[in-house]
Amino acid sequence: MATSVVQNVVQFNHSFFSLNRKTLNTPRTVLARSSSGHVALKEKTNFPGKAEADVVVIGSGIAGLCCGGLLARYNQDVLVLESHDLPGGAAHSFEIKGYKFDSGPSLFSGFQSRGPQANPLAQVLDALGERISCARYDSWMVYVPEGEFLSRIGPTEFFKDLEKHASPNAVQEWQKLLDAVLPLSAAAMALPPLSIRGDLGVLSTAAARYTPLLLKSFIEMGPQGAIEIIDSLGLKDPFIRNWVDLLSFLLAGVKSNGILSAEMIYMFAEWYKPGCCLEYPLHGSAAIVDALVRGMQKFGGRLSLGSHVEKIVVENGRATGVKLRSGQFIRAKKAVVSNASMWDTLKLIPRDVIPKSYSDRVNTTPQCESFMHLHLGFDAEGIPEDLGIHHIVVNDWDRGVDADQNVVLISVPSVLSPDLAPPGKHVLHAYLPGTEPYELWKRLDRRSAEYKNLKSKRSEVMWRAVERALGPGFSREKCEVKLVGSPLTHERFLRRKRGTYGPAIEAGKGTFPGHATPIPQLYCCGDSTFPGIGVPAVAASGAIVANSLVSVSQHSQLLDAIGI
């Protein structure tokens, strides 16, 4: 009974996971990135320290660092290998001319939460004894076809926006939706991600601890999709349905017809319950990465930058280590964990040991599209002093929030963390969130005029959105740093096939893969695995793998230590 409940709740409980450089004491390569975006990587020729570990982790994304940090906390000898000269994967930061840019996520919440219902990343940081200082805020600027408004999170403020920009019926339907989903938030968060592991020990660490809440969750919700709740409530107002689509897309990369009900409920609990707030880490997303690295190193874990993994070594049918591009072999005594995407991990495994069913499943998993990025550094003169950090532009509801060139997200983190830009300046990151078709770019030479012209053309929608958000005081010509990133940039710097956002798996049409592979001692974590896309999600995936590699007693002791 407990097993079936856990399995069902785990399927729809991944709501919990999806919302969501300072100098490091680590050997590093040299990476030079100019304002034109060119990069030069120098591979390390000598590997620091002993060339073996209990567990070798490929990639220092959020998932890889969470996995490595918890393994170190569990007293395992862990080594994280990173191809680039900076850790963090899609969450890394980079600096040009004194401007410090986030390369990826910028919308965060739940860093200060603790206990069973906390953000998974916060739980990992708590286990590592690390805290992140954050600026708290409660609003984001919205530009939609109906008008523009400052949208405040919380249970009451959005009603004012609806009264002004939508119909009276929209107000009633929004209240109906809140009344239906907010009481279910405790059930949606019934299973703390750090309690999950990939073996039968989950009966002790999860099912036995949380059976009453799991049963309540299963009875109240079941594994239904969010669209089923929306339809069952008879919500028909176009603005309400468009707004929920937008929130769903920001959360999980798919519209409301593709997410689970628990995902939507968790999202509403994060943004529309009394007392909720958004948080931005002071010093940018680099602060998250630095905290994870510090925590891992505090417990003896190692990070090697500029260590590009060429292949996963399989001996006698088991993963026994990795071979670096330099030719050096790094032995893994217990396991190899890949934080690369499922498609990029597949390329690292010798073909003759991969079961055809596994490679077929990976190769047929649908992919989200890629990104366009615009990173700008500019003078703050003429820019409104009350400028907010986040701006979202939707050009046309009828095209759908997942249409290309339609939704632009803008982050100006220097308004909350001024140290990210030189005095009197601002740093800005605008992007098209997983909607840019890779097919437009895949055959282009990055040095060609055709490529440069396409970058100019496809980035124009972001420039226009930035001009709209910043007002007449902003000038393209006065920007001191201008960087345009394409899907090829995304693919190259993050080493992600097609520069993809991740798997495009819709609720009811598939589930995210687990963490074990058909090859013994080889595991995967990150956004290609359960629970999916998003910072909290990948933190949870890294934690689940770490938990699975230690004893149930060690796992239970950690849960007791952090109060979950």
Coordinates of C-alpha atoms in Angstrom, one line a residue:
M1 CA 0.0 0.0 0.0
A2 CA 2.8 2.4 1.0
T3 CA 4.7 1.6 -2.2
S4 CA 1.8 2.4 -4.5
V5 CA 0.9 5.6 -2.7
V6 CA 4.5 6.8 -2.9
Q7 CA 4.7 6.0 -6.6
N8 CA 1.5 7.8 -7.4
V9 CA 2.3 10.8 -5.3
V10 CA 5.9 11.0 -6.7
Q11 CA 4.4 11.3 -10.2
F12 CA 2.2 14.3 -9.5
N13 CA 4.2 15.7 -6.6
H14 CA 6.8 17.1 -8.9
S15 CA 5.1 20.4 -8.5
F16 CA 7.2 20.9 -5.5
F17 CA 10.3 21.0 -7.6
S18 CA 9.7 23.0 -10.8
L19 CA 9.1 26.6 -10.0
N20 CA 11.5 27.6 -9.5
R21 CA 32.0 35.1 -9.3
K22 CA 33.6 35.3 -6.4
T23 CA 37.1 33.7 -6.5
L24 CA 36.8 30.0 -5.7
N25 CA 39.7 28.0 -4.2
T26 CA 39.7 25.7 -7.2
P27 CA 42.2 25.0 -10.0
R28 CA 40.8 26.5 -13.2
T29 CA 41.5 26.9 -16.9
V30 CA 41.5 30.2 -18.8
L31 CA 38.3 31.2 -20.5
A32 CA 38.2 34.5 -22.4
R33 CA 34.8 35.8 -23.5
S34 CA 34.9 39.0 -25.4
S35 CA 32.0 41.5 -26.0
S36 CA 31.5 39.8 -29.3
G37 CA 30.9 36.5 -27.5
H38 CA 34.1 34.6 -28.7
V39 CA 35.5 32.1 -26.3
A40 CA 38.9 30.3 -25.9
L41 CA 39.1 27.3 -23.7
K42 CA 42.4 25.8 -22.6
E43 CA 42.2 22.2 -21.4
K44 CA 44.1 21.4 -18.2
T45 CA 46.9 19.0 -18.7
N46 CA 47.3 17.9 -15.1
F47 CA 44.6 16.8 -12.8
P48 CA 44.8 18.0 -9.2
G49 CA 44.7 15.5 -6.4
K50 CA 44.2 11.7 -6.6
A51 CA 42.6 10.5 -9.8
E52 CA 39.8 8.5 -8.1
A53 CA 36.8 9.0 -5.9
D54 CA 33.9 7.1 -4.5
V55 CA 31.6 9.0 -6.8
V56 CA 32.6 11.0 -9.9
V57 CA 30.0 13.6 -10.9
I58 CA 30.1 14.9 -14.5
G59 CA 29.0 18.6 -14.6
S60 CA 28.7 21.3 -12.0
G61 CA 25.2 22.5 -12.7
I62 CA 22.8 23.0 -9.7
A63 CA 21.9 19.3 -9.8
G64 CA 25.6 18.1 -9.9
L65 CA 26.6 20.4 -7.1
C66 CA 23.6 19.4 -4.9
C67 CA 24.5 15.7 -5.5
G68 CA 28.1 16.3 -4.8
G69 CA 27.5 18.4 -1.8
L70 CA 25.1 15.9 -0.2
L71 CA 27.5 13.0 -0.9
A72 CA 30.3 14.9 0.8
R73 CA 27.9 15.6 3.7
Y74 CA 27.4 11.8 3.8
N75 CA 31.1 11.4 4.1
Q76 CA 31.6 10.1 0.6
D77 CA 34.8 10.9 -1.4
V78 CA 33.2 12.9 -4.3
L79 CA 34.8 14.6 -7.2
V80 CA 32.8 16.9 -9.5
L81 CA 34.3 17.4 -13.0
E82 CA 33.4 20.6 -14.9
S83 CA 34.4 21.2 -18.5
H84 CA 34.4 25.0 -18.2
D85 CA 36.4 27.4 -16.0
L86 CA 33.3 28.4 -14.0
P87 CA 30.9 26.1 -12.1
G88 CA 27.2 26.4 -12.2
G89 CA 26.1 25.1 -15.6
A90 CA 23.0 27.0 -16.8
A91 CA 23.2 29.0 -13.5
H92 CA 26.7 30.3 -13.9
S93 CA 27.6 33.9 -14.0
F94 CA 30.2 35.7 -16.1
E95 CA 31.8 39.2 -16.0
I96 CA 32.6 41.6 -18.8
K97 CA 33.9 45.2 -18.2
G98 CA 32.8 45.1 -14.6
Y99 CA 29.3 43.9 -15.4
K100 CA 28.3 40.6 -13.8
F101 CA 25.7 38.7 -15.8
D102 CA 23.4 35.8 -14.8
S103 CA 23.4 33.4 -17.7
G104 CA 20.2 31.6 -16.8
P105 CA 17.5 31.6 -14.1
S106 CA 16.6 34.9 -12.3
L107 CA 13.2 34.3 -10.8
F108 CA 13.6 32.7 -7.4
S109 CA 11.6 32.1 -4.2
G110 CA 11.8 29.9 -1.1
F111 CA 15.5 30.4 -0.2
Q112 CA 14.6 31.2 3.4
S113 CA 12.1 28.4 3.8
R114 CA 12.9 25.5 6.1
G115 CA 11.2 22.2 7.1
P116 CA 9.3 19.5 5.1
Q117 CA 7.6 22.0 2.7
A118 CA 10.7 24.0 2.0
N119 CA 12.2 24.6 -1.5
P120 CA 14.4 21.6 -2.3
L121 CA 17.4 23.9 -2.9
A122 CA 16.9 25.5 0.5
Q123 CA 16.9 22.0 2.1
V124 CA 20.2 21.1 0.4
L125 CA 21.8 24.4 1.5
D126 CA 20.5 23.7 5.0
A127 CA 22.1 20.3 5.0
L128 CA 25.4 21.9 3.9
G129 CA 25.1 24.6 6.6
E130 CA 25.0 27.4 4.0
R131 CA 22.7 30.4 3.7
I132 CA 22.1 32.8 0.9
S133 CA 21.4 36.5 1.5
C134 CA 18.5 37.7 -0.6
A135 CA 16.6 40.8 -1.5
R136 CA 12.9 40.3 -1.1
Y137 CA 10.3 41.9 -3.4
D138 CA 6.7 41.2 -4.3
S139 CA 6.0 42.5 -7.9
W140 CA 6.9 42.2 -11.5
M141 CA 6.0 44.4 -14.4
V142 CA 3.7 42.9 -17.0
Y143 CA 3.1 44.1 -20.6
V144 CA 0.2 42.2 -22.3
P145 CA -2.1 43.1 -25.1
E146 CA -4.7 44.4 -22.7
G147 CA -2.3 46.9 -21.2
E148 CA 0.6 47.1 -18.7
F149 CA 0.6 46.8 -15.0
L150 CA 2.7 46.1 -11.9
S151 CA 1.6 42.6 -10.9
R152 CA 2.0 42.0 -7.1
I153 CA 2.0 38.5 -5.7
G154 CA -0.2 37.7 -2.7
P155 CA -3.9 36.8 -2.3
T156 CA -5.5 40.2 -3.0
E157 CA -3.4 42.4 -5.2
F158 CA -4.1 40.7 -8.5
F159 CA -7.8 41.4 -8.2
K160 CA -7.1 45.1 -8.8
D161 CA -5.3 44.2 -12.1
L162 CA -8.1 42.1 -13.2
E163 CA -10.7 44.8 -12.5
K164 CA -8.7 47.2 -14.7
H165 CA -7.6 45.0 -17.5
A166 CA -10.0 42.1 -17.7
S167 CA -13.8 41.6 -17.2
P168 CA -15.8 41.3 -14.0
N169 CA -16.2 37.7 -14.8
A170 CA -12.4 37.3 -14.7
V171 CA -12.4 38.6 -11.1
Q172 CA -15.1 36.0 -10.1
E173 CA -13.2 33.2 -11.9
W174 CA -9.9 34.1 -10.3
Q175 CA -11.5 33.9 -6.9
K176 CA -13.0 30.6 -7.7
L177 CA -9.6 29.2 -8.8
L178 CA -7.9 30.5 -5.6
D179 CA -10.6 29.0 -3.4
A180 CA -10.2 25.6 -5.1
V181 CA -6.4 25.3 -5.2
L182 CA -4.9 27.1 -2.2
P183 CA -6.5 24.7 0.4
L184 CA -4.7 21.9 -1.5
S185 CA -1.2 23.3 -1.2
A186 CA -0.3 21.2 1.9
A187 CA -1.2 18.1 0.0
A188 CA 0.7 19.2 -3.1
M189 CA 3.8 19.5 -0.9
A190 CA 3.2 16.2 1.0
L191 CA 6.5 14.6 0.1
P192 CA 9.7 16.5 0.9
P193 CA 12.1 15.9 -2.0
L194 CA 15.1 15.1 0.3
S195 CA 13.1 12.1 1.6
I196 CA 13.1 10.4 -1.8
R197 CA 15.7 7.8 -2.8
G198 CA 15.8 5.4 -5.8
D199 CA 15.5 2.1 -3.9
L200 CA 13.1 0.3 -1.5
G201 CA 14.6 2.3 1.3
V202 CA 12.1 5.0 0.2
L203 CA 9.6 3.0 2.3
S204 CA 11.5 4.1 5.4
T205 CA 12.7 7.6 4.4
A206 CA 9.5 8.7 2.7
A207 CA 6.4 6.5 3.0
A208 CA 6.8 5.6 6.7
R209 CA 7.4 9.3 7.6
Y210 CA 4.7 10.9 5.6
T211 CA 2.1 8.2 5.0
P212 CA -0.8 10.3 6.4
L213 CA 0.0 13.3 4.3
L214 CA 0.6 11.1 1.2
L215 CA -2.8 9.4 1.6
K216 CA -4.5 12.8 2.1
S217 CA -2.6 14.1 -1.0
F218 CA -3.6 11.1 -3.1
I219 CA -7.3 11.3 -2.0
E220 CA -7.6 15.0 -2.6
M221 CA -5.8 15.3 -5.8
G222 CA -4.7 12.2 -7.6
P223 CA -2.4 12.4 -10.6
Q224 CA -4.6 14.7 -12.6
G225 CA -3.5 17.5 -14.9
A226 CA -3.9 21.2 -14.2
I227 CA -6.2 21.6 -17.2
E228 CA -8.6 19.2 -15.6
I229 CA -9.0 21.5 -12.5
I230 CA -9.5 24.5 -14.8
D231 CA -12.1 22.8 -16.9
S232 CA -13.9 21.3 -13.9
L233 CA -14.3 24.8 -12.4
G234 CA -15.8 26.0 -15.7
L235 CA -13.2 28.7 -16.1
K236 CA -13.8 30.3 -19.5
D237 CA -12.5 33.9 -19.3
P238 CA -9.8 34.3 -21.9
F239 CA -7.6 36.5 -19.6
I240 CA -7.7 33.9 -16.8
R241 CA -6.8 31.0 -19.0
N242 CA -4.1 33.0 -20.7
W243 CA -2.6 34.1 -17.4
V244 CA -2.5 30.5 -16.1
D245 CA -0.9 29.4 -19.3
L246 CA 1.8 32.1 -18.8
L247 CA 2.5 31.1 -15.2
S248 CA 2.6 27.4 -16.2
F249 CA 5.0 28.1 -19.0
L250 CA 7.3 30.1 -16.7
L251 CA 7.2 27.3 -14.2
A252 CA 7.7 24.2 -16.4
G253 CA 8.2 25.1 -20.0
V254 CA 4.7 24.0 -21.0
K255 CA 1.2 25.5 -20.9
S256 CA -1.5 24.5 -18.4
N257 CA -2.6 21.6 -20.6
G258 CA 0.9 20.0 -20.0
I259 CA 1.5 20.4 -16.2
L260 CA 0.1 18.4 -13.3
S261 CA -2.4 19.8 -10.9
A262 CA 0.1 19.6 -8.1
E263 CA 2.5 21.8 -10.1
M264 CA -0.2 24.5 -10.5
I265 CA -1.2 24.3 -6.8
Y266 CA 2.4 24.7 -5.7
M267 CA 2.9 27.7 -8.0
F268 CA -0.2 29.3 -6.6
A269 CA 1.0 28.6 -3.1
E270 CA 4.3 30.3 -3.8
W271 CA 2.8 33.4 -5.4
Y272 CA -0.7 33.9 -4.1
K273 CA -0.8 32.8 -0.5
P274 CA -0.7 35.4 2.3
G275 CA 2.9 36.4 3.2
C276 CA 4.5 35.1 0.1
C277 CA 7.4 36.9 -1.6
L278 CA 10.0 36.6 -4.4
E279 CA 13.7 36.6 -3.6
Y280 CA 16.8 37.5 -5.6
P281 CA 20.1 36.3 -4.2
L282 CA 22.5 39.2 -3.5
H283 CA 25.5 39.0 -5.8
G284 CA 23.4 37.2 -8.4
S285 CA 23.0 33.5 -9.3
A286 CA 26.7 33.1 -8.6
A287 CA 25.9 33.3 -4.9
I288 CA 23.9 30.1 -5.2
V289 CA 26.7 28.3 -7.0
D290 CA 29.3 29.6 -4.6
A291 CA 27.3 28.5 -1.6
L292 CA 26.9 24.9 -3.0
V293 CA 30.6 24.8 -3.8
R294 CA 31.6 26.0 -0.3
G295 CA 29.2 23.5 1.3
M296 CA 30.7 20.6 -0.7
Q297 CA 34.3 21.6 -0.1
K298 CA 33.5 22.1 3.6
F299 CA 32.8 18.4 3.9
G300 CA 35.8 17.4 1.8
G301 CA 34.2 17.3 -1.7
R302 CA 36.4 18.3 -4.7
L303 CA 35.6 20.4 -7.8
S304 CA 37.9 20.3 -10.8
L305 CA 37.3 23.0 -13.4
G306 CA 38.6 22.7 -17.0
S307 CA 38.2 18.9 -16.8
H308 CA 36.3 17.9 -19.9
V309 CA 34.9 14.4 -19.8
E310 CA 35.4 12.6 -23.1
K311 CA 33.7 9.4 -22.3
I312 CA 32.2 7.2 -19.5
V313 CA 34.3 4.1 -19.0
V314 CA 32.4 0.8 -18.7
E315 CA 34.2 -2.3 -17.6
N316 CA 32.6 -5.7 -17.2
G317 CA 29.2 -4.1 -17.8
R318 CA 29.6 -1.5 -15.0
A319 CA 30.5 2.2 -15.0
T320 CA 33.9 2.4 -13.4
G321 CA 35.1 6.0 -14.1
V322 CA 35.6 8.5 -16.8
K323 CA 38.2 9.5 -19.4
L324 CA 39.1 13.1 -19.7
R325 CA 39.9 14.8 -23.0
S326 CA 43.5 15.0 -21.8
G327 CA 43.5 11.2 -21.8
Q328 CA 43.6 10.8 -18.1
F329 CA 41.4 8.1 -16.5
I330 CA 39.5 9.0 -13.3
R331 CA 38.3 6.0 -11.4
A332 CA 34.9 5.9 -9.6
K333 CA 34.8 3.2 -6.9
K334 CA 31.0 3.4 -6.3
A335 CA 29.3 5.3 -9.1
V336 CA 29.4 7.8 -11.9
V337 CA 26.7 10.5 -11.9
S338 CA 26.0 12.5 -15.1
N339 CA 24.6 16.0 -14.7
A340 CA 24.6 16.3 -18.5
S341 CA 21.3 16.2 -20.4
M342 CA 20.1 12.7 -21.4
W343 CA 21.1 13.3 -25.0
D344 CA 24.6 14.5 -24.1
T345 CA 25.1 11.7 -21.6
L346 CA 24.2 9.1 -24.2
K347 CA 27.1 10.4 -26.4
L348 CA 29.5 9.7 -23.5
I349 CA 28.6 6.0 -23.2
P350 CA 30.3 3.5 -25.4
R351 CA 27.8 2.4 -28.1
D352 CA 28.4 -1.3 -27.7
V353 CA 27.2 -1.3 -24.1
I354 CA 24.0 0.8 -24.5
P355 CA 20.8 -1.3 -24.8
K356 CA 18.9 -0.3 -27.9
S357 CA 15.7 0.3 -25.9
Y358 CA 17.5 2.9 -23.8
S359 CA 19.0 4.8 -26.7
D360 CA 15.7 4.7 -28.6
R361 CA 13.9 6.1 -25.6
V362 CA 16.4 8.9 -25.2
N363 CA 16.5 9.8 -28.9
T364 CA 12.7 9.8 -29.2
T365 CA 12.1 12.0 -26.1
P366 CA 10.7 15.3 -27.3
Q367 CA 12.8 18.4 -26.6
C368 CA 11.8 21.9 -25.7
E369 CA 13.1 24.6 -28.1
S370 CA 16.1 26.8 -27.3
F371 CA 16.8 30.4 -26.2
M372 CA 17.8 33.8 -27.5
H373 CA 19.7 35.9 -25.0
L374 CA 20.4 39.6 -24.8
H375 CA 22.9 40.7 -22.1
L376 CA 23.4 44.5 -21.7
G377 CA 25.5 46.8 -19.6
F378 CA 24.4 50.5 -19.6
D379 CA 24.4 53.8 -17.8
A380 CA 21.5 54.2 -15.3
E381 CA 21.2 57.9 -16.2
G382 CA 17.7 58.6 -17.6
I383 CA 16.4 55.2 -16.4
P384 CA 13.4 55.4 -13.9
E385 CA 14.7 55.2 -10.3
D386 CA 11.8 53.0 -9.3
L387 CA 12.6 50.4 -12.0
G388 CA 11.7 46.9 -11.0
I389 CA 13.8 43.8 -11.4
H390 CA 11.4 41.7 -13.6
H391 CA 9.5 42.6 -16.7
I392 CA 7.4 40.2 -18.8
V393 CA 6.2 41.0 -22.3
V394 CA 3.5 39.0 -24.1
N395 CA 3.0 40.3 -27.6
D396 CA 0.0 38.2 -28.7
W397 CA -2.2 35.9 -26.6
D398 CA -3.7 34.3 -29.7
R399 CA -0.4 32.9 -30.8
G400 CA 0.1 31.1 -27.4
V401 CA 2.8 31.8 -24.8
D402 CA 4.9 29.0 -26.3
A403 CA 5.1 30.6 -29.7
D404 CA 8.4 31.8 -31.0
Q405 CA 9.2 35.6 -30.7
N406 CA 6.1 36.1 -28.5
V407 CA 7.1 36.2 -24.9
V408 CA 10.2 38.1 -23.6
L409 CA 11.5 37.9 -20.0
I410 CA 13.6 40.7 -18.7
S411 CA 15.7 40.8 -15.5
V412 CA 17.5 43.9 -14.3
P413 CA 19.1 42.5 -11.1
S414 CA 21.3 45.5 -10.4
V415 CA 18.2 47.3 -9.1
L416 CA 18.3 44.9 -6.1
S417 CA 22.0 44.0 -6.1
P418 CA 23.9 47.1 -7.2
D419 CA 27.3 45.3 -7.0
L420 CA 26.5 43.5 -10.2
A421 CA 27.3 46.6 -12.2
P422 CA 29.8 49.5 -11.9
P423 CA 28.6 52.5 -9.9
G424 CA 25.8 54.3 -11.7
K425 CA 25.2 51.5 -14.2
H426 CA 22.8 48.6 -14.7
V427 CA 23.1 45.1 -15.9
L428 CA 20.2 43.4 -17.8
H429 CA 19.4 40.0 -19.1
A430 CA 16.5 39.5 -21.6
Y431 CA 15.6 36.2 -23.2
L432 CA 13.1 34.2 -25.2
P433 CA 12.3 31.4 -22.7
G434 CA 12.7 28.1 -24.6
T435 CA 10.8 29.2 -27.7
E436 CA 13.5 29.8 -30.2
P437 CA 13.5 27.1 -33.0
Y438 CA 16.9 25.4 -33.3
E439 CA 16.1 24.4 -36.9
L440 CA 16.6 28.0 -38.0
W441 CA 20.2 27.9 -36.8
K442 CA 21.6 24.4 -37.0
R443 CA 23.3 24.6 -40.3
L444 CA 24.9 28.1 -39.8
D445 CA 28.5 28.9 -39.4
R446 CA 28.9 31.1 -36.3
R447 CA 31.5 33.2 -38.2
S448 CA 29.4 33.8 -41.2
A449 CA 27.5 37.0 -42.2
E450 CA 24.3 35.0 -42.5
Y451 CA 24.6 34.0 -38.8
K452 CA 25.3 37.5 -37.7
N453 CA 22.3 38.8 -39.7
L454 CA 20.0 36.2 -38.3
K455 CA 21.1 37.1 -34.7
S456 CA 20.3 40.8 -35.4
K457 CA 16.9 39.9 -36.9
R458 CA 15.9 37.4 -34.2
S459 CA 17.1 39.6 -31.3
E460 CA 15.0 42.6 -32.4
V461 CA 12.0 41.5 -30.4
M462 CA 14.1 41.5 -27.3
W463 CA 15.5 45.0 -28.0
R464 CA 11.9 46.3 -28.5
A465 CA 10.8 44.7 -25.2
V466 CA 13.7 46.3 -23.4
E467 CA 13.0 49.7 -24.8
R468 CA 9.4 49.3 -23.7
A469 CA 10.3 48.3 -20.2
L470 CA 13.1 50.9 -19.6
G471 CA 11.4 53.9 -21.3
P472 CA 12.7 56.7 -23.5
G473 CA 15.8 57.2 -21.3
F474 CA 17.3 54.0 -22.6
S475 CA 19.4 54.0 -25.8
R476 CA 20.8 51.0 -27.6
E477 CA 23.8 53.1 -28.8
K478 CA 24.8 53.9 -25.2
C479 CA 25.1 50.3 -24.1
E480 CA 28.7 49.6 -23.0
V481 CA 28.2 45.8 -23.3
K482 CA 25.9 44.2 -25.9
L483 CA 25.8 40.4 -26.1
V484 CA 23.4 38.4 -28.2
G485 CA 23.2 34.7 -27.7
S486 CA 21.5 32.2 -30.0
P487 CA 20.6 28.6 -29.7
L488 CA 24.1 27.8 -31.0
T489 CA 25.5 29.9 -28.1
H490 CA 23.4 28.0 -25.7
E491 CA 24.4 24.7 -27.2
R492 CA 28.1 25.6 -27.2
F493 CA 28.6 27.1 -23.8
L494 CA 26.3 24.8 -21.9
R495 CA 27.1 21.7 -24.0
R496 CA 23.4 20.9 -24.5
K497 CA 22.2 19.2 -27.6
R498 CA 20.3 21.7 -29.8
G499 CA 20.7 24.2 -27.0
T500 CA 17.4 22.7 -25.6
Y501 CA 15.6 23.9 -22.5
G502 CA 15.1 20.3 -21.6
P503 CA 12.6 17.5 -22.3
A504 CA 9.1 18.6 -23.5
I505 CA 7.2 16.0 -21.4
E506 CA 3.5 16.9 -20.9
A507 CA 1.4 15.7 -18.0
G508 CA -0.6 12.6 -18.9
K509 CA 1.6 11.9 -22.0
G510 CA 4.8 10.7 -20.3
T511 CA 6.9 11.0 -17.1
F512 CA 10.4 12.2 -16.6
P513 CA 12.9 9.4 -16.5
G514 CA 14.3 8.1 -13.2
H515 CA 17.9 8.4 -12.2
A516 CA 19.3 4.9 -12.7
T517 CA 20.4 3.8 -16.1
P518 CA 20.6 0.3 -17.6
I519 CA 24.3 0.4 -16.9
P520 CA 25.1 -0.5 -13.2
Q521 CA 26.8 2.3 -11.2
L522 CA 25.8 5.0 -13.8
Y523 CA 23.2 7.5 -12.7
C524 CA 21.8 10.7 -14.1
C525 CA 20.6 13.9 -12.4
G526 CA 19.4 17.3 -13.7
D527 CA 16.5 18.5 -15.9
S528 CA 16.4 15.3 -18.0
T529 CA 15.3 13.3 -15.0
F530 CA 12.5 13.4 -12.4
P531 CA 11.2 15.8 -11.3
G532 CA 12.0 17.9 -14.3
I533 CA 12.8 21.5 -15.3
G534 CA 13.5 24.3 -12.9
V535 CA 16.0 25.2 -10.2
P536 CA 14.1 23.5 -7.3
A537 CA 13.5 20.5 -9.6
V538 CA 17.1 19.9 -10.5
A539 CA 18.2 20.4 -6.9
A540 CA 15.8 17.7 -5.9
S541 CA 17.1 15.4 -8.6
G542 CA 20.7 15.8 -7.4
A543 CA 19.6 15.1 -3.8
I544 CA 17.6 12.0 -4.8
V545 CA 20.7 10.5 -6.5
A546 CA 22.9 11.3 -3.5
N547 CA 20.4 9.7 -1.2
S548 CA 20.3 6.6 -3.3
L549 CA 24.0 6.0 -3.0
V550 CA 24.2 5.9 0.8
S551 CA 22.5 3.7 3.4
V552 CA 19.0 4.2 4.7
S553 CA 20.3 5.0 8.1
Q554 CA 22.6 7.7 6.8
H555 CA 19.8 9.2 4.8
S556 CA 17.4 9.1 7.8
Q557 CA 20.0 10.7 10.1
L558 CA 20.3 13.6 7.6
L559 CA 16.5 14.1 7.5
D560 CA 16.5 14.2 11.3
A561 CA 19.3 16.7 11.4
I562 CA 17.6 19.2 9.1
G563 CA 14.2 18.7 10.7
I564 CA 12.2 17.0 7.9

